[in-house]
Structure formats: C-alpha cells, structure tokens
Amino acid sequence: MRVLVFRNIPAAASTVAEHVVAQVRRRPGCVLGLAAGRTMIPVYEAVVRRLRREAVSLRQARAFALDEVLGVAPDDARSMIGFIERHFLRHTDLPVQRWETPDACSAQPEAECARYEERIRAAGGIDLQLLGIGRNGHIGFNEPGCSLAGRTAIEALACSTRKDGGGPARALTMGVGTILESRECLLVAFGTSKAEAIAEAVEGPVASRCPASALQLHPAASVVLDEEAAGRLEHRDRCC
Ligand code: GLP
C-alpha cells in the first residue's frame, strides 16, 4: 500500500487528478470505478479541470458507480449516481450510455447485484477504482463485519453511516472482493474525522472490523491523504 500525504486538499486532489488523466491517456477505453461522498468533490473538480486543460476525452472510457442506496432513483437527492453525475459526469464528455450504476429500484435487487457484477466483468473489469472511506472504515457500503471476499450485494448500513448520509438503511454496493479485483485503487481521505479509520486501514490488521484494511492485500492500492487524515499514522516515514 502506498501512502501519500499532502499538505492540503488541493494538492492531494490534483495528484489524484493527474493519476486519473494519465490512466485515460494510456488507455482511452479504460474502465473507471467512481465513488460518491463529500471527499470526492474536490477530486472530481480537479479531474474535470485537468481533462479540460490537457484536452483529454472520456468518450471511449466506461464508468461504474461503486454503490447506490436501495430504493433510491438517480434523481433523488440521496442517490450516489446522482451525486457523481452532478459533480463529475455532466462536466465531462463520457457518453451517458457508457456509465452504469446498479438499479437500486429493481424489483429483484439480488438479481440486480449479480447482473451488475456481470456488467463489470463484461467490460473487462475496473482499471482504476476511486474510493472514499467512512469514519468506521467502510468502503463503498461495506460496513465493519462484512465479508472481505464479498461480491456486489445488498448491505445494511451502520448507524454512523446512516447519520452521515441522511438516514438510508440499505444499499447495493460492490463487495470488498469486487473492489480488490480492480487493477488499481485510490483511496482518498481528508480531515481529522477520518484519521482513526485511516490508521486502522493502513497500519491495523487486515480485518473485517475495518473493511478498508483489505486494501493492504491489493497489489496496487494507494492512499491519498491530507495532513489531518494522516494525523494518527505511526509510520509517517513511509509517506512522501
Ligand atoms: C458513503 C459512500 C462511500 C464514501 C463515504 C464517505 O458512505 N458510500 O463510498 O466513501 O460515504 O463519504 P464522505 O466522503 O462524504 O465522507
């Protein structure tokens, strides 16, 4: 796991953007995994700025949303894909038919989870997965106690997640196993509220009590932090 600590959020966001745009340059048809959450706002802004500045197009790329709140339509204020669309997709030239999200309003949500996995597989797998982290160490909506080999499934949300996210109870989420299969992962965290979860994810044991710790087993995972989110790490010498 590579840990990169930056003096502020703009510097961190700009490095993530550099990385995303380099990936698209290398492989214009790449598959991106996209997360929602406040952390991603400055990141997506930086990616959009850099795509424009370098005149890099997402026309041939594909994108998959990491998760969606169960029973919530994309135009609902609580929707993850709605968030990603507002903060990122609508500012890019990625064609609407080339990004996908699990259908959280499906009458058969379990079958929808299996279909979503299949769609990711059919696209050739995710090249670059962007992730935030919950205060309790969750990634996607994989909460403490989840299977670290799990596939896309319906998960009940922890109390702290429900409070942070305005109350939804269940969500469709890529599993930790799905996330671990992405070719590269970038986990981004800012602020003191994430410091404990980051210390546990980076330096704690690989354990289901902190789902993000599973990224220690990923061959190409980077953790991008500001000083505050890195504040509880013991081994700062590994950081740049
Ligand atoms: C939600 C999302 C996660 C995200 C997390 C952190 O729970 N499902 O994917 O990482 O929020 O959100 P924020 O960046 O707003 O702290």
Coordinates of N, CA and C and ligand atoms in Angstrom, one line a residue:
M1 N 0.8 -1.2 0.0 CA 0.0 0.0 0.0 C 0.9 1.2 0.0
R2 N 0.6 2.1 -0.9 CA 1.4 3.3 -1.0 C 0.6 4.4 -0.2
V3 N 1.3 5.1 0.7 CA 0.6 6.2 1.4 C 1.2 7.5 1.0
L4 N 0.3 8.4 0.5 CA 0.8 9.7 0.0 C 0.1 10.8 0.8
V5 N 0.9 11.6 1.5 CA 0.3 12.6 2.4 C 0.6 14.0 1.8
F6 N -0.4 14.8 1.7 CA -0.2 16.2 1.1 C -0.5 17.2 2.1
R7 N 0.1 18.4 1.9 CA -0.1 19.5 2.9 C -1.5 20.0 2.9
N8 N -2.2 19.9 1.8 CA -3.6 20.3 1.8 C -4.5 19.6 0.8
I9 N -5.8 19.8 0.8 CA -6.7 19.1 -0.1 C -6.4 19.4 -1.6
P10 N -6.2 20.6 -1.9 CA -6.0 20.9 -3.4 C -4.8 20.1 -3.9
A11 N -3.7 20.0 -3.1 CA -2.5 19.3 -3.6 C -2.8 17.8 -3.7
A12 N -3.6 17.3 -2.8 CA -3.9 15.8 -2.9 C -4.9 15.6 -4.1
A13 N -5.9 16.5 -4.2 CA -6.8 16.3 -5.3 C -6.2 16.4 -6.7
S14 N -5.2 17.3 -6.7 CA -4.5 17.5 -8.0 C -3.7 16.2 -8.4
T15 N -3.1 15.6 -7.4 CA -2.4 14.3 -7.6 C -3.3 13.2 -8.1
V16 N -4.4 13.1 -7.5 CA -5.4 12.1 -7.9 C -5.8 12.4 -9.3
A17 N -6.0 13.6 -9.6 CA -6.5 14.0 -11.0 C -5.4 13.7 -12.0
E18 N -4.1 13.9 -11.6 CA -3.0 13.6 -12.5 C -3.0 12.1 -12.9
H19 N -3.3 11.4 -11.8 CA -3.3 9.9 -12.0 C -4.4 9.4 -12.9
V20 N -5.6 10.0 -12.6 CA -6.8 9.5 -13.4 C -6.6 9.9 -14.9
V21 N -6.1 11.1 -15.1 CA -5.9 11.6 -16.5 C -4.8 10.8 -17.2
A22 N -3.8 10.4 -16.5 CA -2.7 9.6 -17.0 C -3.2 8.2 -17.4
Q23 N -4.1 7.7 -16.6 CA -4.7 6.4 -16.9 C -5.5 6.5 -18.2
V24 N -6.3 7.6 -18.4 CA -7.1 7.7 -19.6 C -6.3 7.9 -20.8
R25 N -5.2 8.7 -20.6 CA -4.2 8.9 -21.8 C -3.7 7.5 -22.2
R26 N -3.2 6.7 -21.2 CA -2.6 5.4 -21.5 C -3.6 4.5 -22.2
R27 N -4.9 4.5 -21.7 CA -5.9 3.6 -22.2 C -7.2 4.4 -22.3
P28 N -7.5 5.0 -23.5 CA -8.7 5.8 -23.6 C -9.9 5.0 -23.4
G29 N -9.9 3.7 -23.6 CA -11.1 2.9 -23.3 C -11.1 2.3 -21.9
C30 N -10.4 2.9 -21.0 CA -10.3 2.4 -19.6 C -11.6 2.4 -18.9
V31 N -11.7 1.6 -17.9 CA -12.9 1.4 -17.0 C -12.6 2.0 -15.7
L32 N -13.4 3.1 -15.3 CA -13.2 3.8 -14.0 C -14.3 3.3 -13.1
G33 N -13.9 3.1 -11.8 CA -14.9 2.9 -10.7 C -15.0 4.2 -9.9
L34 N -16.3 4.7 -9.8 CA -16.4 6.0 -9.2 C -17.2 6.0 -7.9
A35 N -16.7 6.7 -6.9 CA -17.3 6.8 -5.6 C -18.0 8.2 -5.4
A36 N -19.0 8.2 -4.5 CA -19.7 9.4 -4.2 C -19.1 9.9 -2.8
G37 N -19.6 10.9 -2.3 CA -19.2 11.4 -1.0 C -18.5 12.8 -1.1
R38 N -18.6 13.5 0.0 CA -18.0 14.9 0.0 C -16.5 14.9 -0.3
T39 N -15.8 13.9 0.1 CA -14.4 13.8 -0.2 C -14.1 13.9 -1.7
M40 N -15.0 13.4 -2.5 CA -14.7 13.3 -3.9 C -15.0 14.6 -4.6
I41 N -15.6 15.6 -4.0 CA -16.0 16.8 -4.7 C -14.7 17.5 -5.2
P42 N -13.7 17.8 -4.3 CA -12.5 18.5 -4.8 C -11.8 17.6 -5.8
V43 N -11.9 16.3 -5.6 CA -11.2 15.4 -6.5 C -11.8 15.5 -7.9
Y44 N -13.1 15.4 -8.0 CA -13.7 15.4 -9.3 C -13.5 16.8 -10.0
E45 N -13.5 17.9 -9.1 CA -13.3 19.2 -9.7 C -11.9 19.2 -10.3
A46 N -10.9 18.6 -9.7 CA -9.6 18.6 -10.2 C -9.4 17.8 -11.4
V47 N -10.2 16.6 -11.4 CA -10.1 15.8 -12.6 C -10.7 16.5 -13.8
V48 N -11.9 17.2 -13.6 CA -12.5 17.9 -14.7 C -11.6 19.0 -15.2
R49 N -11.0 19.7 -14.3 CA -10.1 20.8 -14.8 C -8.9 20.3 -15.6
R50 N -8.3 19.1 -15.1 CA -7.2 18.6 -15.8 C -7.6 18.0 -17.2
L51 N -8.7 17.3 -17.2 CA -9.2 16.8 -18.5 C -9.3 17.9 -19.5
R52 N -9.9 19.0 -19.1 CA -10.1 20.2 -20.0 C -8.7 20.7 -20.4
R53 N -7.9 21.0 -19.4 CA -6.6 21.6 -19.7 C -5.8 20.8 -20.6
E54 N -5.8 19.5 -20.5 CA -5.0 18.6 -21.3 C -5.7 18.1 -22.5
A55 N -7.0 18.6 -22.7 CA -7.8 18.2 -23.8 C -7.9 16.6 -23.9
V56 N -8.1 16.0 -22.8 CA -8.2 14.5 -22.8 C -9.7 14.2 -22.7
S57 N -10.1 13.2 -23.6 CA -11.5 12.9 -23.7 C -11.9 11.6 -23.0
L58 N -13.1 11.5 -22.5 CA -13.6 10.3 -21.8 C -14.5 9.6 -22.8
R59 N -14.6 10.0 -24.0 CA -15.6 9.4 -25.0 C -15.5 7.9 -25.1
Q60 N -14.3 7.3 -25.0 CA -14.2 5.9 -25.1 C -14.1 5.1 -23.8
A61 N -14.1 5.9 -22.7 CA -14.0 5.3 -21.4 C -15.3 4.7 -20.9
R62 N -15.3 4.0 -19.9 CA -16.6 3.5 -19.2 C -16.4 3.8 -17.8
A63 N -17.6 3.9 -17.1 CA -17.5 4.1 -15.6 C -18.6 3.3 -14.9
F64 N -18.3 2.8 -13.7 CA -19.2 2.1 -12.9 C -19.3 2.7 -11.5
A65 N -20.5 3.0 -11.1 CA -20.6 3.6 -9.7 C -20.4 2.5 -8.7
L66 N -19.8 2.9 -7.6 CA -19.4 1.9 -6.5 C -20.6 1.4 -5.8
D67 N -21.6 2.2 -5.6 CA -22.7 1.8 -4.8 C -23.9 2.7 -5.0
E68 N -25.1 2.3 -4.5 CA -26.3 3.1 -4.6 C -27.2 2.7 -3.4
V69 N -27.9 3.7 -3.0 CA -28.9 3.5 -1.9 C -30.1 2.7 -2.4
L70 N -30.5 1.7 -1.7 CA -31.6 0.8 -2.1 C -32.9 1.6 -2.2
G71 N -33.6 1.4 -3.3 CA -34.9 2.1 -3.4 C -34.9 3.5 -3.8
V72 N -33.6 4.0 -4.1 CA -33.5 5.4 -4.5 C -33.2 5.6 -5.9
A73 N -34.0 6.5 -6.6 CA -33.8 6.7 -8.0 C -32.7 7.7 -8.2
P74 N -32.1 7.8 -9.4 CA -30.9 8.7 -9.7 C -31.2 10.1 -9.4
D75 N -32.5 10.5 -9.6 CA -32.8 12.0 -9.4 C -33.2 12.3 -7.9
D76 N -33.1 11.3 -7.1 CA -33.3 11.6 -5.6 C -32.0 12.2 -5.1
A77 N -32.2 13.2 -4.1 CA -31.0 13.9 -3.6 C -30.1 12.9 -2.8
R78 N -30.6 11.8 -2.4 CA -29.7 10.8 -1.7 C -28.9 9.9 -2.6
S79 N -29.2 10.0 -3.9 CA -28.6 9.0 -4.9 C -27.1 9.2 -5.0
M80 N -26.4 8.1 -5.0 CA -24.9 8.2 -5.3 C -24.6 8.5 -6.7
I81 N -25.3 7.9 -7.7 CA -25.0 8.2 -9.1 C -25.5 9.6 -9.4
G82 N -26.6 10.1 -8.7 CA -27.0 11.5 -8.9 C -25.9 12.4 -8.5
F83 N -25.2 12.1 -7.4 CA -24.1 12.9 -6.9 C -22.9 12.9 -7.8
I84 N -22.6 11.7 -8.3 CA -21.5 11.5 -9.2 C -21.8 12.3 -10.5
E85 N -23.0 12.2 -11.0 CA -23.4 12.9 -12.2 C -23.3 14.4 -12.0
R86 N -23.8 14.9 -10.9 CA -23.7 16.4 -10.7 C -22.3 16.9 -10.5
H87 N -21.5 16.1 -9.8 CA -20.1 16.6 -9.5 C -19.1 16.2 -10.5
F88 N -19.4 15.3 -11.4 CA -18.3 14.8 -12.3 C -18.9 14.6 -13.7
L89 N -19.8 13.6 -13.9 CA -20.0 13.1 -15.2 C -20.6 14.2 -16.1
R90 N -21.5 15.1 -15.6 CA -22.1 16.1 -16.5 C -21.0 17.1 -17.0
H91 N -19.9 17.1 -16.3 CA -18.9 18.1 -16.7 C -17.8 17.5 -17.6
T92 N -18.1 16.2 -18.0 CA -17.2 15.5 -18.9 C -17.9 15.1 -20.2
D93 N -17.2 14.5 -21.2 CA -17.8 14.0 -22.4 C -18.0 12.5 -22.4
L94 N -18.0 11.9 -21.2 CA -18.3 10.5 -21.1 C -19.8 10.3 -21.5
P95 N -20.0 9.5 -22.6 CA -21.4 9.4 -23.0 C -22.2 8.6 -22.0
V96 N -23.5 9.1 -21.8 CA -24.3 8.6 -20.8 C -24.5 7.1 -20.9
Q97 N -24.5 6.5 -22.1 CA -24.6 5.1 -22.2 C -23.4 4.3 -21.8
R98 N -22.3 5.0 -21.5 CA -21.1 4.4 -21.1 C -20.8 4.4 -19.6
W99 N -21.8 4.9 -18.8 CA -21.6 4.8 -17.4 C -22.8 4.1 -16.8
E100 N -22.5 3.3 -15.7 CA -23.5 2.4 -15.2 C -23.6 2.5 -13.7
T101 N -24.8 2.1 -13.2 CA -25.0 2.1 -11.8 C -25.9 1.0 -11.5
P102 N -25.8 0.4 -10.3 CA -26.8 -0.7 -10.0 C -28.2 -0.1 -9.9
D103 N -29.2 -0.8 -10.5 CA -30.5 -0.3 -10.4 C -31.1 -0.5 -9.1
A104 N -31.1 0.5 -8.3 CA -31.5 0.4 -6.9 C -33.0 0.3 -6.7
C105 N -33.7 0.5 -7.8 CA -35.2 0.4 -7.7 C -35.7 -0.9 -8.4
S106 N -34.8 -1.8 -8.7 CA -35.1 -3.1 -9.3 C -36.1 -3.8 -8.4
A107 N -37.0 -4.6 -9.0 CA -38.0 -5.4 -8.3 C -37.2 -6.6 -7.7
Q108 N -36.1 -6.9 -8.3 CA -35.3 -8.1 -7.9 C -33.9 -7.7 -7.6
P109 N -33.7 -7.0 -6.4 CA -32.4 -6.4 -6.1 C -31.2 -7.4 -6.1
E110 N -31.5 -8.7 -5.6 CA -30.4 -9.7 -5.6 C -29.9 -10.0 -7.0
A111 N -30.9 -10.2 -7.9 CA -30.6 -10.5 -9.3 C -29.8 -9.3 -9.9
E112 N -30.2 -8.1 -9.5 CA -29.6 -6.9 -10.0 C -28.1 -6.8 -9.6
C113 N -27.8 -7.3 -8.4 CA -26.4 -7.3 -7.9 C -25.6 -8.3 -8.8
A114 N -26.1 -9.4 -9.1 CA -25.4 -10.4 -9.9 C -25.3 -9.8 -11.3
R115 N -26.3 -9.1 -11.8 CA -26.2 -8.5 -13.2 C -25.1 -7.5 -13.2
Y116 N -25.0 -6.7 -12.1 CA -24.0 -5.6 -12.1 C -22.6 -6.2 -12.1
E117 N -22.4 -7.2 -11.3 CA -21.1 -7.9 -11.4 C -20.8 -8.4 -12.8
E118 N -21.8 -8.9 -13.4 CA -21.6 -9.4 -14.8 C -21.2 -8.3 -15.8
R119 N -21.9 -7.2 -15.6 CA -21.6 -6.0 -16.4 C -20.2 -5.5 -16.3
I120 N -19.7 -5.6 -15.0 CA -18.3 -5.1 -14.8 C -17.4 -6.1 -15.4
R121 N -17.7 -7.4 -15.3 CA -16.8 -8.4 -15.9 C -16.8 -8.3 -17.4
A122 N -18.0 -8.1 -18.0 CA -18.1 -7.9 -19.5 C -17.4 -6.7 -20.0
A123 N -17.2 -5.7 -19.1 CA -16.5 -4.5 -19.5 C -15.0 -4.7 -19.4
G124 N -14.6 -5.9 -18.9 CA -13.1 -6.2 -18.8 C -12.6 -5.9 -17.4
G125 N -13.5 -5.6 -16.4 CA -13.0 -5.3 -15.1 C -12.6 -3.8 -14.9
I126 N -12.5 -3.4 -13.7 CA -12.2 -2.0 -13.4 C -10.7 -1.7 -13.4
D127 N -10.3 -0.7 -14.2 CA -8.9 -0.4 -14.3 C -8.5 0.4 -13.1
L128 N -9.3 1.4 -12.8 CA -8.9 2.4 -11.7 C -10.2 2.6 -10.8
Q129 N -10.1 2.2 -9.6 CA -11.2 2.4 -8.7 C -10.9 3.6 -7.7
L130 N -11.8 4.6 -7.7 CA -11.7 5.6 -6.7 C -12.6 5.3 -5.5
L131 N -12.0 5.5 -4.3 CA -12.7 5.2 -3.1 C -12.6 6.3 -2.1
G132 N -13.7 6.5 -1.3 CA -13.6 7.3 -0.1 C -13.6 6.3 1.1
I133 N -13.7 6.8 2.3 CA -13.7 5.8 3.4 C -14.7 6.4 4.5
G134 N -15.4 5.6 5.1 CA -16.3 6.0 6.2 C -15.5 6.2 7.5
R135 N -16.1 6.9 8.4 CA -15.4 7.1 9.7 C -15.2 5.8 10.4
N136 N -16.0 4.8 10.1 CA -15.9 3.5 10.7 C -15.1 2.5 9.8
G137 N -14.4 3.1 8.8 CA -13.6 2.2 7.9 C -14.3 1.6 6.8
H138 N -15.5 1.9 6.5 CA -16.2 1.3 5.4 C -15.7 1.8 4.1
I139 N -15.8 0.9 3.1 CA -15.5 1.3 1.7 C -16.8 0.9 0.9
G140 N -17.2 1.7 -0.1 CA -18.5 1.5 -0.7 C -19.5 1.6 0.5
F141 N -20.4 0.6 0.5 CA -21.2 0.5 1.7 C -20.9 -0.8 2.4
N142 N -19.7 -1.3 2.4 CA -19.2 -2.5 3.1 C -18.8 -2.1 4.5
E143 N -19.7 -2.4 5.4 CA -19.6 -1.9 6.8 C -18.7 -2.9 7.6
P144 N -18.2 -2.5 8.8 CA -17.5 -3.4 9.7 C -18.3 -4.7 9.9
G145 N -17.6 -5.9 9.8 CA -18.2 -7.2 9.9 C -18.6 -7.8 8.6
C146 N -18.3 -7.1 7.5 CA -18.7 -7.6 6.2 C -17.6 -8.7 5.7
S147 N -18.0 -9.4 4.7 CA -17.0 -10.4 4.2 C -16.0 -9.6 3.3
L148 N -14.7 -9.9 3.6 CA -13.6 -9.3 2.8 C -13.5 -9.9 1.4
A149 N -14.3 -10.9 1.1 CA -14.3 -11.6 -0.2 C -15.6 -11.3 -0.9
G150 N -16.5 -10.4 -0.3 CA -17.8 -10.2 -0.8 C -17.9 -9.7 -2.2
R151 N -19.0 -10.1 -2.9 CA -19.3 -9.5 -4.2 C -20.4 -8.4 -4.1
T152 N -20.8 -7.9 -5.2 CA -21.9 -6.9 -5.2 C -23.1 -7.5 -4.5
A153 N -23.6 -6.7 -3.5 CA -24.7 -7.3 -2.7 C -25.4 -6.1 -2.0
I154 N -26.5 -6.5 -1.3 CA -27.3 -5.5 -0.6 C -26.8 -5.6 0.8
E155 N -26.4 -4.4 1.4 CA -25.9 -4.4 2.7 C -26.6 -3.4 3.6
A156 N -26.8 -3.8 4.8 CA -27.4 -2.9 5.8 C -26.4 -1.9 6.2
L157 N -26.8 -0.6 6.4 CA -25.8 0.4 6.8 C -25.6 0.5 8.3
A158 N -24.4 0.9 8.7 CA -24.2 1.1 10.1 C -24.8 2.4 10.6
C159 N -25.0 2.5 11.9 CA -25.7 3.7 12.4 C -24.9 4.9 12.0
S160 N -23.6 4.9 12.1 CA -22.8 6.1 11.9 C -23.0 6.5 10.4
T161 N -23.0 5.5 9.5 CA -23.2 5.8 8.1 C -24.6 6.4 7.8
R162 N -25.6 5.9 8.5 CA -26.9 6.4 8.3 C -27.0 7.8 8.8
K163 N -26.3 8.1 9.8 CA -26.3 9.5 10.3 C -25.6 10.5 9.3
D164 N -24.4 10.0 8.9 CA -23.6 10.8 7.9 C -24.4 11.0 6.6
G165 N -25.1 10.0 6.2 CA -25.7 10.0 4.9 C -27.2 10.4 4.8
G166 N -27.7 10.9 5.9 CA -29.1 11.4 5.9 C -30.1 10.3 6.0
G167 N -29.7 9.1 6.6 CA -30.7 8.1 7.0 C -31.0 6.9 6.2
P168 N -30.4 6.7 5.0 CA -30.8 5.4 4.3 C -30.4 4.2 5.1
A169 N -31.2 3.1 4.9 CA -31.0 1.9 5.7 C -30.2 0.8 5.0
R170 N -30.4 0.7 3.7 CA -29.7 -0.4 2.9 C -29.2 0.1 1.6
A171 N -28.2 -0.6 1.1 CA -27.6 -0.1 -0.2 C -27.2 -1.3 -1.0
L172 N -27.1 -1.1 -2.3 CA -26.4 -2.0 -3.2 C -24.9 -1.5 -3.3
T173 N -24.0 -2.4 -3.1 CA -22.6 -2.0 -3.1 C -21.7 -3.1 -3.7
M174 N -20.7 -2.6 -4.5 CA -19.7 -3.6 -4.9 C -19.1 -4.1 -3.6
G175 N -18.8 -5.4 -3.6 CA -18.3 -6.0 -2.4 C -16.8 -5.7 -2.3
V176 N -16.2 -6.1 -1.1 CA -14.8 -5.9 -1.0 C -14.0 -6.7 -2.0
G177 N -14.5 -7.9 -2.2 CA -13.9 -8.8 -3.2 C -13.9 -8.2 -4.6
T178 N -15.0 -7.5 -4.9 CA -15.2 -6.9 -6.2 C -14.1 -5.8 -6.3
I179 N -14.0 -5.0 -5.3 CA -13.1 -3.8 -5.2 C -11.6 -4.3 -5.3
L180 N -11.3 -5.4 -4.7 CA -10.0 -6.0 -4.7 C -9.6 -6.4 -6.1
E181 N -10.6 -6.7 -6.9 CA -10.2 -7.2 -8.3 C -9.9 -6.0 -9.2
S182 N -10.2 -4.8 -8.8 CA -9.8 -3.7 -9.7 C -8.3 -3.7 -9.9
R183 N -7.8 -3.2 -11.0 CA -6.4 -3.3 -11.3 C -5.6 -2.3 -10.4
E184 N -6.3 -1.2 -10.1 CA -5.6 -0.2 -9.2 C -6.7 0.5 -8.4
C185 N -6.4 0.8 -7.2 CA -7.3 1.5 -6.3 C -6.7 2.8 -5.7
L186 N -7.5 3.8 -5.7 CA -7.0 5.0 -5.0 C -8.0 5.4 -3.9
L187 N -7.6 5.2 -2.7 CA -8.5 5.6 -1.6 C -8.1 7.0 -1.1
V188 N -9.1 7.9 -1.0 CA -8.9 9.3 -0.7 C -9.6 9.6 0.6
A189 N -8.8 10.3 1.5 CA -9.5 10.7 2.8 C -8.9 12.1 3.2
F190 N -9.8 12.9 3.7 CA -9.4 14.3 4.2 C -10.0 14.5 5.5
G191 N -9.3 15.2 6.4 CA -9.8 15.7 7.6 C -9.6 14.8 8.8
T192 N -9.7 15.4 10.0 CA -9.4 14.6 11.3 C -10.5 13.5 11.5
S193 N -11.7 13.7 11.0 CA -12.7 12.7 11.3 C -12.4 11.4 10.6
K194 N -11.5 11.4 9.7 CA -11.1 10.1 9.0 C -9.8 9.5 9.6
A195 N -9.1 10.3 10.4 CA -7.7 9.9 10.9 C -7.7 8.5 11.5
E196 N -8.7 8.2 12.4 CA -8.6 7.0 13.0 C -8.9 5.8 12.1
A197 N -9.9 6.0 11.2 CA -10.2 4.9 10.2 C -9.0 4.7 9.3
I198 N -8.3 5.7 9.0 CA -7.1 5.6 8.1 C -6.0 4.9 8.8
A199 N -5.7 5.2 10.1 CA -4.7 4.5 10.8 C -5.0 3.0 10.9
E200 N -6.2 2.7 11.2 CA -6.7 1.3 11.3 C -6.5 0.6 9.9
A201 N -6.9 1.3 8.8 CA -6.9 0.7 7.5 C -5.5 0.5 7.0
V202 N -4.6 1.4 7.3 CA -3.2 1.3 6.8 C -2.3 0.5 7.7
E203 N -2.4 0.7 9.0 CA -1.5 0.1 9.9 C -2.1 -1.0 10.8
G204 N -3.4 -1.1 10.8 CA -4.0 -2.2 11.6 C -4.0 -3.5 10.9
P205 N -4.5 -4.5 11.6 CA -4.6 -5.8 10.9 C -5.6 -5.8 9.8
V206 N -5.4 -6.7 8.8 CA -6.4 -6.9 7.8 C -7.6 -7.6 8.5
A207 N -8.7 -6.9 8.7 CA -9.8 -7.4 9.5 C -11.1 -6.8 9.1
S208 N -12.1 -7.6 9.2 CA -13.4 -7.1 8.7 C -13.9 -6.0 9.6
R209 N -13.3 -5.8 10.8 CA -13.8 -4.6 11.6 C -13.4 -3.3 11.0
C210 N -12.5 -3.3 10.0 CA -12.2 -2.2 9.2 C -12.1 -2.6 7.8
P211 N -13.2 -2.6 7.0 CA -13.2 -3.1 5.7 C -12.1 -2.5 4.8
A212 N -11.7 -1.3 5.0 CA -10.7 -0.7 4.1 C -9.3 -1.3 4.3
S213 N -9.1 -2.0 5.4 CA -7.8 -2.7 5.7 C -7.6 -3.8 4.6
A214 N -8.6 -4.3 4.0 CA -8.5 -5.3 3.0 C -7.6 -4.8 1.8
L215 N -7.6 -3.4 1.7 CA -6.7 -2.9 0.6 C -5.2 -3.2 0.8
Q216 N -4.9 -3.5 2.0 CA -3.5 -3.9 2.2 C -3.1 -5.1 1.4
L217 N -4.1 -5.9 1.0 CA -3.9 -7.1 0.2 C -3.9 -6.8 -1.3
H218 N -4.3 -5.6 -1.7 CA -4.4 -5.2 -3.1 C -3.0 -4.9 -3.6
P219 N -2.6 -5.4 -4.8 CA -1.3 -5.2 -5.3 C -1.0 -3.8 -5.8
A220 N -2.0 -3.0 -6.0 CA -1.7 -1.6 -6.5 C -2.7 -0.7 -5.9
A221 N -2.6 -0.5 -4.5 CA -3.5 0.4 -3.9 C -2.7 1.6 -3.3
S222 N -3.2 2.8 -3.5 CA -2.6 4.0 -2.9 C -3.6 4.7 -2.0
V223 N -3.1 5.3 -1.0 CA -4.0 6.0 -0.1 C -3.5 7.5 -0.1
V224 N -4.4 8.3 -0.5 CA -4.1 9.7 -0.7 C -4.7 10.6 0.4
L225 N -3.9 11.3 1.2 CA -4.4 11.9 2.4 C -4.0 13.4 2.5
D226 N -4.7 14.2 3.3 CA -4.2 15.4 3.7 C -3.5 15.2 5.1
E227 N -2.9 16.2 5.6 CA -2.1 16.1 6.9 C -3.1 15.6 8.0
E228 N -4.3 16.2 8.0 CA -5.2 15.8 9.0 C -5.6 14.4 9.0
A229 N -6.0 13.9 7.9 CA -6.4 12.4 7.8 C -5.2 11.5 8.1
A230 N -4.0 12.0 7.9 CA -2.8 11.2 8.2 C -2.3 11.3 9.7
G231 N -3.1 12.2 10.4 CA -2.6 12.6 11.8 C -2.4 11.4 12.7
R232 N -3.1 10.3 12.6 CA -2.9 9.2 13.5 C -2.0 8.1 13.0
L233 N -1.4 8.3 11.9 CA -0.5 7.2 11.4 C 0.8 7.2 12.2
E234 N 1.3 6.0 12.6 CA 2.5 6.0 13.4 C 3.8 6.0 12.5
H235 N 3.6 5.5 11.3 CA 4.8 5.3 10.4 C 4.8 6.3 9.3
R236 N 5.0 7.5 9.7 CA 4.9 8.6 8.7 C 6.1 8.6 7.8
D237 N 7.2 7.9 8.1 CA 8.4 7.9 7.3 C 8.1 7.2 5.9
R238 N 7.0 6.4 5.9 CA 6.7 5.8 4.6 C 5.9 6.7 3.7
C239 N 5.6 7.9 4.2 CA 4.8 8.8 3.4 C 5.7 9.8 2.7
C240 N 5.2 10.4 1.6 CA 6.0 11.4 0.9 C 5.7 12.8 1.4
Ligands
GLP1 C1 -20.7 7.0 1.7 C2 -20.2 6.2 0.4 C3 -18.8 5.9 0.4 C4 -18.0 7.1 0.8 C5 -18.4 7.5 2.2 C6 -17.5 8.7 2.7 O1 -20.8 6.1 2.7 N1 -21.0 5.1 0.1 O2 -18.4 5.3 -0.8 O3 -16.6 6.7 0.8 O4 -19.7 7.9 2.1 O5 -18.2 9.9 2.4 P1 -17.6 11.3 2.6 O6 -16.5 11.5 1.6 O7 -18.7 12.3 2.4 O8 -17.0 11.4 4.0

